[in-house]
């Protein structure tokens, strides 16, 4: 366990994913490794945030993390199965629903809300990026990690004994950054999901789905960047040394 004053945002997230609610409240990025080399205390000083208040809120979280949310202790077979069978279908189904709903709104209100077209194009782009991302993970990356985790269980997934992960993980991390950049633009276009005071039910549903999806997206990126990918790199290092 790290000393409290040296713990990073990632340390808190790996210990308890419920910390996401606290970090999201204060606008602290927890889903990628950009804050992995700076302590939460120094991060708060840099951005003029109340460190003591944030620590108080983090400490108020239930210290006993339910096993079903303690992704850091899961075997990688289980973690990948969760991503493929539960997380990816949620991402795919919901981003397609959001895209169709946005298209419906554009058809109904497009002439009155010309700026909505730009929001729709952002949604279209991130939907395409997410589907491509899922395809790479499920067809290329995850089968290899499953092999690394249990070579005797998945011998058919073996590839040449040479470094493979570093390039693909670098590209996936770039995609994660693209997701976050696109989503920041979506938040700007929706006034952080508060677009209009008198919006109709289609707008209300769109804003709700966008907000819900953002939280799920950041949690997904956190699980991969801070738990799955580092463990996979360690497994590959061991595999190449044997």
XYZ file of C-alpha atoms in Angstrom:
242
model
C 0.000 0.000 0.000
C 1.402 3.374 -0.973
C 1.861 6.161 1.535
C -1.294 8.276 1.389
C 0.522 11.413 0.271
C 2.225 9.597 -2.616
C -0.848 7.751 -3.913
C -1.935 8.624 -7.431
C -5.418 8.863 -8.905
C -4.769 5.465 -10.518
C -3.842 3.928 -7.153
C -7.168 4.993 -5.680
C -9.071 3.735 -8.732
C -7.390 0.323 -8.740
C -8.203 -0.072 -5.048
C -11.852 0.954 -5.448
C -13.557 1.796 -8.733
C -16.205 3.702 -6.752
C -13.569 6.462 -6.461
C -14.608 7.381 -10.009
C -17.621 9.241 -8.622
C -15.387 11.467 -6.486
C -12.884 12.142 -9.266
C -15.635 12.847 -11.777
C -17.183 15.354 -9.362
C -13.918 17.321 -9.266
C -13.118 16.942 -12.976
C -10.102 14.714 -12.343
C -9.120 12.394 -15.203
C -8.993 8.829 -13.901
C -9.441 6.736 -17.034
C -6.013 6.970 -18.655
C -2.435 7.039 -17.471
C -1.900 10.778 -17.847
C -2.092 11.109 -14.062
C -0.148 7.942 -13.258
C 3.125 9.646 -12.339
C 1.849 12.395 -10.072
C 0.413 12.050 -6.594
C -3.164 13.104 -5.971
C -1.847 15.646 -3.479
C 0.411 17.290 -6.092
C -2.342 17.090 -8.702
C -4.687 18.971 -6.379
C -2.052 21.635 -5.729
C -1.475 22.030 -9.468
C -5.197 22.493 -10.214
C -6.132 24.368 -7.020
C -8.369 21.584 -5.689
C -9.100 20.898 -2.021
C -6.977 17.807 -1.354
C -8.202 17.289 2.215
C -11.834 17.435 1.100
C -11.247 14.949 -1.715
C -9.433 12.561 0.643
C -12.315 12.861 3.082
C -14.775 11.880 0.352
C -12.545 9.013 -0.801
C -12.270 7.734 2.763
C -16.037 7.826 3.121
C -16.362 5.187 0.394
C -16.938 1.641 1.535
C -13.429 0.238 2.030
C -14.623 -3.292 1.292
C -14.965 -3.419 -2.483
C -17.483 -6.043 -3.685
C -15.729 -8.812 -5.598
C -17.884 -8.150 -8.662
C -16.412 -4.626 -8.874
C -12.899 -5.411 -7.674
C -11.529 -5.922 -11.166
C -7.920 -5.830 -9.993
C -8.237 -9.232 -8.277
C -10.011 -10.961 -11.144
C -8.188 -13.563 -13.186
C -7.577 -12.155 -16.667
C -9.762 -14.847 -18.258
C -12.678 -13.580 -16.178
C -11.842 -9.942 -16.825
C -11.666 -10.422 -20.588
C -14.871 -12.467 -20.558
C -16.564 -9.574 -18.713
C -15.332 -7.080 -21.297
C -16.417 -9.236 -24.246
C -19.743 -10.531 -22.930
C -20.998 -7.562 -20.899
C -19.009 -4.376 -21.397
C -18.530 -4.452 -25.164
C -22.171 -5.287 -25.945
C -23.256 -2.392 -23.717
C -20.888 -0.034 -25.536
C -21.876 -1.216 -28.983
C -25.639 -1.323 -28.393
C -25.812 1.994 -26.584
C -23.601 4.004 -28.923
C -25.684 2.747 -31.876
C -28.878 3.681 -29.993
C -27.437 7.134 -29.297
C -26.471 7.534 -32.952
C -29.974 6.573 -34.166
C -31.627 8.846 -31.606
C -29.392 11.759 -32.604
C -30.234 11.151 -36.252
C -33.954 11.199 -35.395
C -33.551 14.529 -33.590
C -31.590 15.912 -36.530
C -34.370 14.934 -38.933
C -37.048 16.536 -36.736
C -35.261 19.661 -35.501
C -32.321 20.031 -37.877
C -33.587 23.174 -39.579
C -34.278 24.919 -36.272
C -31.088 23.689 -34.584
C -28.344 23.982 -37.171
C -25.624 23.486 -34.529
C -27.030 20.041 -33.742
C -25.585 18.690 -36.988
C -22.057 19.121 -35.612
C -23.038 17.190 -32.468
C -24.488 14.423 -34.638
C -21.241 14.196 -36.626
C -19.243 13.848 -33.396
C -21.535 11.050 -32.248
C -21.187 9.333 -35.628
C -17.406 9.538 -35.438
C -17.099 8.140 -31.925
C -19.546 5.338 -32.776
C -17.310 4.322 -35.667
C -14.160 4.567 -33.528
C -15.657 2.432 -30.748
C -16.783 -0.303 -33.130
C -13.306 -0.421 -34.684
C -11.730 -0.513 -31.228
C -13.918 -3.422 -30.115
C -13.056 -5.372 -33.277
C -9.294 -5.036 -32.685
C -9.589 -6.097 -29.064
C -11.795 -9.112 -29.643
C -10.096 -10.402 -32.809
C -6.430 -9.646 -32.083
C -5.552 -8.437 -28.590
C -7.745 -10.428 -26.229
C -7.020 -13.857 -27.773
C -3.285 -13.219 -27.307
C -3.708 -12.107 -23.665
C -5.798 -15.219 -22.998
C -2.925 -17.315 -24.340
C -0.363 -15.462 -22.206
C -2.512 -16.001 -19.120
C -3.066 -19.737 -19.777
C -0.758 -21.070 -22.551
C -1.818 -24.668 -22.034
C -5.497 -23.730 -22.144
C -5.257 -21.694 -25.358
C -2.365 -23.201 -27.385
C -4.118 -22.357 -30.654
C -3.811 -18.633 -29.846
C 0.005 -18.669 -29.672
C 1.995 -16.426 -32.022
C 5.703 -16.070 -32.746
C 7.734 -15.570 -29.600
C 8.539 -11.890 -30.028
C 7.220 -8.635 -28.536
C 3.704 -8.027 -29.782
C 1.831 -5.975 -27.208
C 3.763 -2.724 -27.125
C 2.650 -1.483 -30.559
C -0.968 -2.594 -30.351
C -1.354 -1.189 -26.824
C 0.175 2.092 -27.963
C -2.380 2.307 -30.766
C -5.266 1.422 -28.444
C -4.115 4.060 -25.962
C -4.168 6.605 -28.809
C -7.730 5.513 -29.555
C -8.659 5.960 -25.896
C -7.353 9.524 -26.091
C -9.427 10.087 -29.247
C -12.521 8.855 -27.368
C -11.878 11.288 -24.533
C -11.238 14.199 -26.908
C -14.415 13.508 -28.881
C -16.427 13.160 -25.705
C -15.114 16.451 -24.368
C -16.384 18.071 -27.580
C -19.759 16.378 -27.121
C -19.964 17.767 -23.581
C -19.176 21.239 -24.871
C -21.906 20.992 -27.514
C -24.470 19.881 -24.930
C -23.445 22.334 -22.194
C -22.426 19.304 -20.108
C -25.718 17.559 -20.924
C -27.892 20.618 -20.225
C -28.562 21.721 -23.786
C -31.845 23.625 -23.558
C -34.304 24.516 -20.805
C -37.369 23.436 -22.780
C -36.067 20.414 -24.682
C -38.444 17.661 -25.753
C -38.341 14.057 -24.574
C -36.025 12.936 -27.372
C -33.443 15.481 -26.255
C -33.858 14.495 -22.615
C -33.292 10.845 -23.461
C -30.262 11.683 -25.596
C -28.648 13.709 -22.823
C -29.323 10.965 -20.283
C -27.816 8.304 -22.551
C -24.776 10.452 -23.326
C -24.090 11.097 -19.645
C -24.558 7.418 -18.782
C -22.294 6.344 -21.633
C -19.501 8.726 -20.637
C -19.211 7.185 -17.170
C -19.201 3.656 -18.606
C -16.606 4.698 -21.194
C -14.211 6.134 -18.607
C -14.592 3.042 -16.433
C -13.841 0.834 -19.449
C -10.696 2.821 -20.270
C -9.616 2.654 -16.620
C -10.008 -1.140 -16.492
C -7.945 -1.570 -19.639
C -5.237 1.072 -19.162
C -4.674 0.593 -15.449
C -5.435 -3.082 -14.831
C -5.599 -5.291 -17.925
C -2.843 -3.817 -20.090
C -0.132 -3.558 -17.379
C -0.806 -7.157 -16.321
C -0.703 -8.317 -19.935
C 2.678 -6.627 -20.456
C 4.055 -8.408 -17.389
C 2.753 -11.739 -18.680
C 4.345 -11.174 -22.087
C 7.669 -10.201 -20.496
C 7.671 -13.435 -18.516
C 6.624 -15.457 -21.578
C 9.460 -14.047 -23.700
C 12.011 -14.694 -20.967
C 11.047 -18.354 -20.447
